[in-house]
Coordinates of N, CA, C and O in Angstrom, one line a residue:
M1 N 0.8 -1.2 0.0 CA 0.0 0.0 0.0 C 0.9 1.2 0.0 O 1.8 1.3 0.8
T2 N 0.6 2.2 -0.9 CA 1.4 3.4 -0.9 C 0.5 4.6 -0.5 O -0.7 4.6 -0.6
S3 N 1.1 5.6 0.0 CA 0.4 6.8 0.5 C 0.7 7.9 -0.5 O 1.7 7.9 -1.2
A4 N -0.2 8.8 -0.6 CA -0.1 10.0 -1.5 C 1.1 10.9 -0.9 O 1.2 11.0 0.3
P5 N 1.8 11.4 -1.8 CA 2.9 12.3 -1.3 C 2.3 13.5 -0.6 O 1.3 14.1 -1.0
K6 N 3.0 13.9 0.4 CA 2.6 15.1 1.2 C 3.1 16.4 0.5 O 4.1 16.4 -0.1
A7 N 2.3 17.4 0.6 CA 2.7 18.7 -0.1 C 3.9 19.3 0.7 O 3.9 19.3 1.9
S8 N 4.9 19.6 -0.1 CA 6.0 20.3 0.5 C 5.7 21.8 0.6 O 4.8 22.3 0.0
A9 N 6.6 22.5 1.3 CA 6.4 23.9 1.5 C 6.4 24.7 0.2 O 5.7 25.7 0.0
S10 N 7.1 24.1 -0.8 CA 7.2 24.8 -2.1 C 5.9 24.6 -3.0 O 5.7 25.3 -3.9
T11 N 5.1 23.7 -2.6 CA 3.9 23.4 -3.4 C 2.6 23.9 -2.7 O 1.6 23.8 -3.3
T12 N 2.7 24.4 -1.5 CA 1.5 24.9 -0.9 C 1.2 26.3 -1.3 O 2.1 27.1 -1.7
A13 N 0.0 26.7 -1.2 CA -0.4 28.1 -1.6 C 0.2 29.1 -0.6 O 0.2 28.8 0.6
P14 N 0.7 30.2 -1.1 CA 1.2 31.2 -0.2 C 0.1 31.8 0.7 O -1.0 32.0 0.2
V15 N 0.5 32.2 1.9 CA -0.4 32.9 2.8 C -0.3 34.3 2.5 O 0.8 34.9 2.3
T16 N -1.4 35.0 2.4 CA -1.4 36.5 2.2 C -2.0 37.2 3.4 O -2.8 36.6 4.2
V17 N -1.7 38.4 3.5 CA -2.1 39.3 4.6 C -2.7 40.5 4.0 O -2.1 41.1 3.1
S18 N -3.9 41.0 4.5 CA -4.5 42.2 4.0 C -3.9 43.4 4.8 O -3.7 43.3 6.0
L19 N -3.6 44.5 4.1 CA -3.2 45.7 4.7 C -4.1 46.8 4.4 O -4.6 47.0 3.3
M20 N -4.3 47.6 5.4 CA -5.1 48.9 5.2 C -4.1 50.0 5.5 O -3.6 50.1 6.6
I21 N -3.8 50.8 4.4 CA -2.9 51.9 4.6 C -3.4 53.2 4.1 O -4.4 53.2 3.3
E22 N -2.9 54.2 4.5 CA -3.3 55.6 4.0 C -2.1 56.1 3.2 O -0.9 56.0 3.6
I23 N -2.4 56.5 2.0 CA -1.4 57.1 1.1 C -1.9 58.5 0.6 O -3.1 58.7 0.7
P24 N -1.0 59.3 0.2 CA -1.5 60.6 -0.3 C -2.4 60.4 -1.5 O -2.2 59.5 -2.3
E25 N -3.4 61.3 -1.6 CA -4.4 61.2 -2.7 C -3.8 61.3 -4.0 O -4.2 60.6 -5.0
T26 N -2.7 62.1 -4.2 CA -2.1 62.2 -5.5 C -1.4 60.9 -5.9 O -1.4 60.6 -7.1
L27 N -0.8 60.2 -4.9 CA -0.2 58.9 -5.2 C -1.3 57.9 -5.6 O -1.1 57.1 -6.6
H28 N -2.4 57.9 -5.0 CA -3.5 57.1 -5.3 C -4.0 57.3 -6.7 O -4.2 56.4 -7.5
H29 N -4.1 58.6 -7.1 CA -4.5 58.9 -8.5 C -3.5 58.4 -9.5 O -3.9 57.9 -10.5
S30 N -2.2 58.6 -9.2 CA -1.2 58.1 -10.1 C -1.2 56.6 -10.3 O -1.1 56.1 -11.4
I31 N -1.5 55.9 -9.2 CA -1.6 54.4 -9.3 C -2.8 54.1 -10.1 O -2.8 53.2 -11.0
Q32 N -4.0 54.7 -9.9 CA -5.2 54.4 -10.6 C -5.0 54.8 -12.1 O -5.5 54.0 -13.0
D33 N -4.3 55.9 -12.4 CA -4.0 56.2 -13.8 C -3.2 55.1 -14.5 O -3.4 54.7 -15.6
Y34 N -2.2 54.6 -13.8 CA -1.3 53.6 -14.3 C -2.1 52.3 -14.5 O -2.0 51.7 -15.6
L35 N -2.9 51.9 -13.6 CA -3.7 50.7 -13.7 C -4.7 50.8 -14.8 O -5.1 49.8 -15.5
S36 N -5.2 52.0 -15.1 CA -6.2 52.1 -16.2 C -5.6 51.9 -17.6 O -6.3 51.6 -18.5
T37 N -4.3 52.0 -17.7 CA -3.6 51.8 -19.0 C -2.8 50.5 -19.0 O -2.2 50.2 -20.0
H38 N -2.7 49.8 -17.9 CA -2.0 48.6 -17.8 C -2.9 47.5 -17.2 O -2.8 47.2 -16.0
E39 N -3.7 46.9 -18.1 CA -4.8 46.0 -17.6 C -4.3 44.7 -16.9 O -5.0 44.1 -16.2
L40 N -3.0 44.4 -17.2 CA -2.5 43.1 -16.6 C -2.0 43.4 -15.1 O -1.7 42.4 -14.4
W41 N -1.9 44.6 -14.7 CA -1.5 45.0 -13.4 C -2.7 45.2 -12.5 O -3.8 45.6 -12.9
S42 N -2.6 44.9 -11.2 CA -3.6 45.1 -10.2 C -3.0 46.0 -9.1 O -1.8 46.1 -9.0
Q43 N -3.8 46.5 -8.3 CA -3.4 47.3 -7.1 C -2.5 46.4 -6.2 O -1.5 46.9 -5.7
E44 N -2.9 45.2 -6.0 CA -2.1 44.3 -5.2 C -0.7 44.0 -5.8 O 0.3 44.0 -5.1
R45 N -0.7 43.8 -7.1 CA 0.6 43.6 -7.8 C 1.5 44.8 -7.7 O 2.7 44.6 -7.5
V46 N 1.0 46.0 -7.9 CA 1.8 47.2 -7.8 C 2.4 47.3 -6.4 O 3.5 47.5 -6.2
M47 N 1.5 47.1 -5.3 CA 2.0 47.2 -4.0 C 3.1 46.1 -3.6 O 4.0 46.4 -3.0
Q48 N 2.8 44.9 -4.1 CA 3.8 43.8 -3.9 C 5.1 44.1 -4.6 O 6.2 44.0 -3.9
A49 N 5.1 44.6 -5.8 CA 6.3 45.0 -6.5 C 7.1 46.1 -5.7 O 8.3 46.1 -5.5
A50 N 6.3 47.2 -5.3 CA 6.9 48.3 -4.6 C 7.5 47.9 -3.3 O 8.6 48.3 -2.9
L51 N 6.7 47.1 -2.5 CA 7.2 46.8 -1.2 C 8.4 45.8 -1.2 O 9.4 46.0 -0.5
S52 N 8.4 44.9 -2.1 CA 9.5 43.9 -2.2 C 10.8 44.6 -2.8 O 11.9 44.4 -2.3
L53 N 10.6 45.6 -3.7 CA 11.7 46.3 -4.2 C 12.3 47.2 -3.1 O 13.5 47.3 -3.0
F54 N 11.5 47.8 -2.4 CA 11.9 48.6 -1.2 C 12.8 47.8 -0.3 O 13.9 48.2 0.1
L55 N 12.3 46.6 0.1 CA 13.1 45.7 1.0 C 14.4 45.3 0.3 O 15.4 45.3 1.0
M56 N 14.4 45.0 -0.9 CA 15.6 44.6 -1.6 C 16.6 45.7 -1.6 O 17.8 45.5 -1.4
Q57 N 16.2 46.9 -1.9 CA 17.1 48.1 -2.0 C 17.6 48.5 -0.6 O 18.6 49.2 -0.5
N58 N 16.9 48.0 0.5 CA 17.3 48.4 1.8 C 17.9 47.3 2.6 O 17.7 47.3 3.9
G59 N 18.5 46.3 2.0 CA 19.2 45.3 2.7 C 18.5 44.0 3.0 O 19.1 43.2 3.6
A60 N 17.3 43.8 2.6 CA 16.6 42.5 2.8 C 17.1 41.5 1.8 O 16.4 41.4 0.8
N61 N 18.2 40.9 2.0 CA 18.8 40.0 1.1 C 18.2 38.6 1.4 O 18.9 37.7 1.9
Q62 N 16.9 38.4 1.0 CA 16.2 37.2 1.3 C 15.6 36.6 0.0 O 14.9 37.4 -0.7
P63 N 15.9 35.4 -0.3 CA 15.4 34.8 -1.6 C 13.9 34.9 -1.8 O 13.5 35.2 -2.9
H64 N 13.1 34.8 -0.8 CA 11.7 34.8 -1.0 C 11.2 36.3 -1.3 O 10.3 36.4 -2.1
V65 N 11.9 37.3 -0.8 CA 11.6 38.7 -1.2 C 12.0 38.9 -2.6 O 11.2 39.5 -3.4
N66 N 13.2 38.4 -3.0 CA 13.6 38.6 -4.4 C 12.6 37.9 -5.4 O 12.3 38.4 -6.4
R67 N 12.2 36.7 -5.0 CA 11.3 35.9 -5.8 C 9.9 36.6 -5.9 O 9.3 36.7 -7.0
L68 N 9.4 37.2 -4.9 CA 8.1 37.9 -4.9 C 8.3 39.1 -5.8 O 7.3 39.4 -6.6
Y69 N 9.4 39.8 -5.8 CA 9.6 41.0 -6.6 C 9.6 40.6 -8.1 O 8.9 41.1 -8.9
L70 N 10.4 39.5 -8.4 CA 10.4 39.1 -9.8 C 9.1 38.6 -10.3 O 8.7 38.8 -11.4
D71 N 8.4 37.8 -9.4 CA 7.1 37.3 -9.8 C 6.1 38.4 -10.1 O 5.3 38.4 -11.1
S72 N 6.1 39.5 -9.3 CA 5.2 40.6 -9.5 C 5.6 41.4 -10.7 O 4.7 41.8 -11.5
L73 N 6.8 41.5 -10.9 CA 7.3 42.3 -12.0 C 7.0 41.7 -13.4 O 6.6 42.4 -14.3
F74 N 7.1 40.4 -13.4 CA 6.9 39.7 -14.7 C 5.6 39.0 -14.8 O 5.3 38.2 -15.7
G75 N 4.7 39.3 -13.8 CA 3.3 38.8 -13.9 C 3.1 37.3 -13.6 O 2.1 36.8 -14.0
C76 N 4.0 36.7 -12.9 CA 3.8 35.3 -12.5 C 2.8 35.3 -11.4 O 2.8 36.1 -10.5
T77 N 2.0 34.2 -11.4 CA 1.1 34.0 -10.3 C 1.8 33.4 -9.1 O 2.6 32.5 -9.3
I78 N 1.5 34.0 -8.0 CA 2.1 33.5 -6.8 C 1.1 32.8 -5.9 O -0.1 32.9 -6.0

């Protein structure tokens, strides 16, 4: 009798966390303008790209942060 393989950490769905933030209205308008002309991007994708790039540029040398940045930049589903 064989058992089904257990899901490894790399095959499980990523856990997400919702954030409620306040940003300047002008920044919000800029994001909305960008999104209206780039239909493959979402607000979540923009924020993920921005936050992960910020972390990378400020010393967070962590493979999962780098991967999240590249995935969001190139439109990979995470």
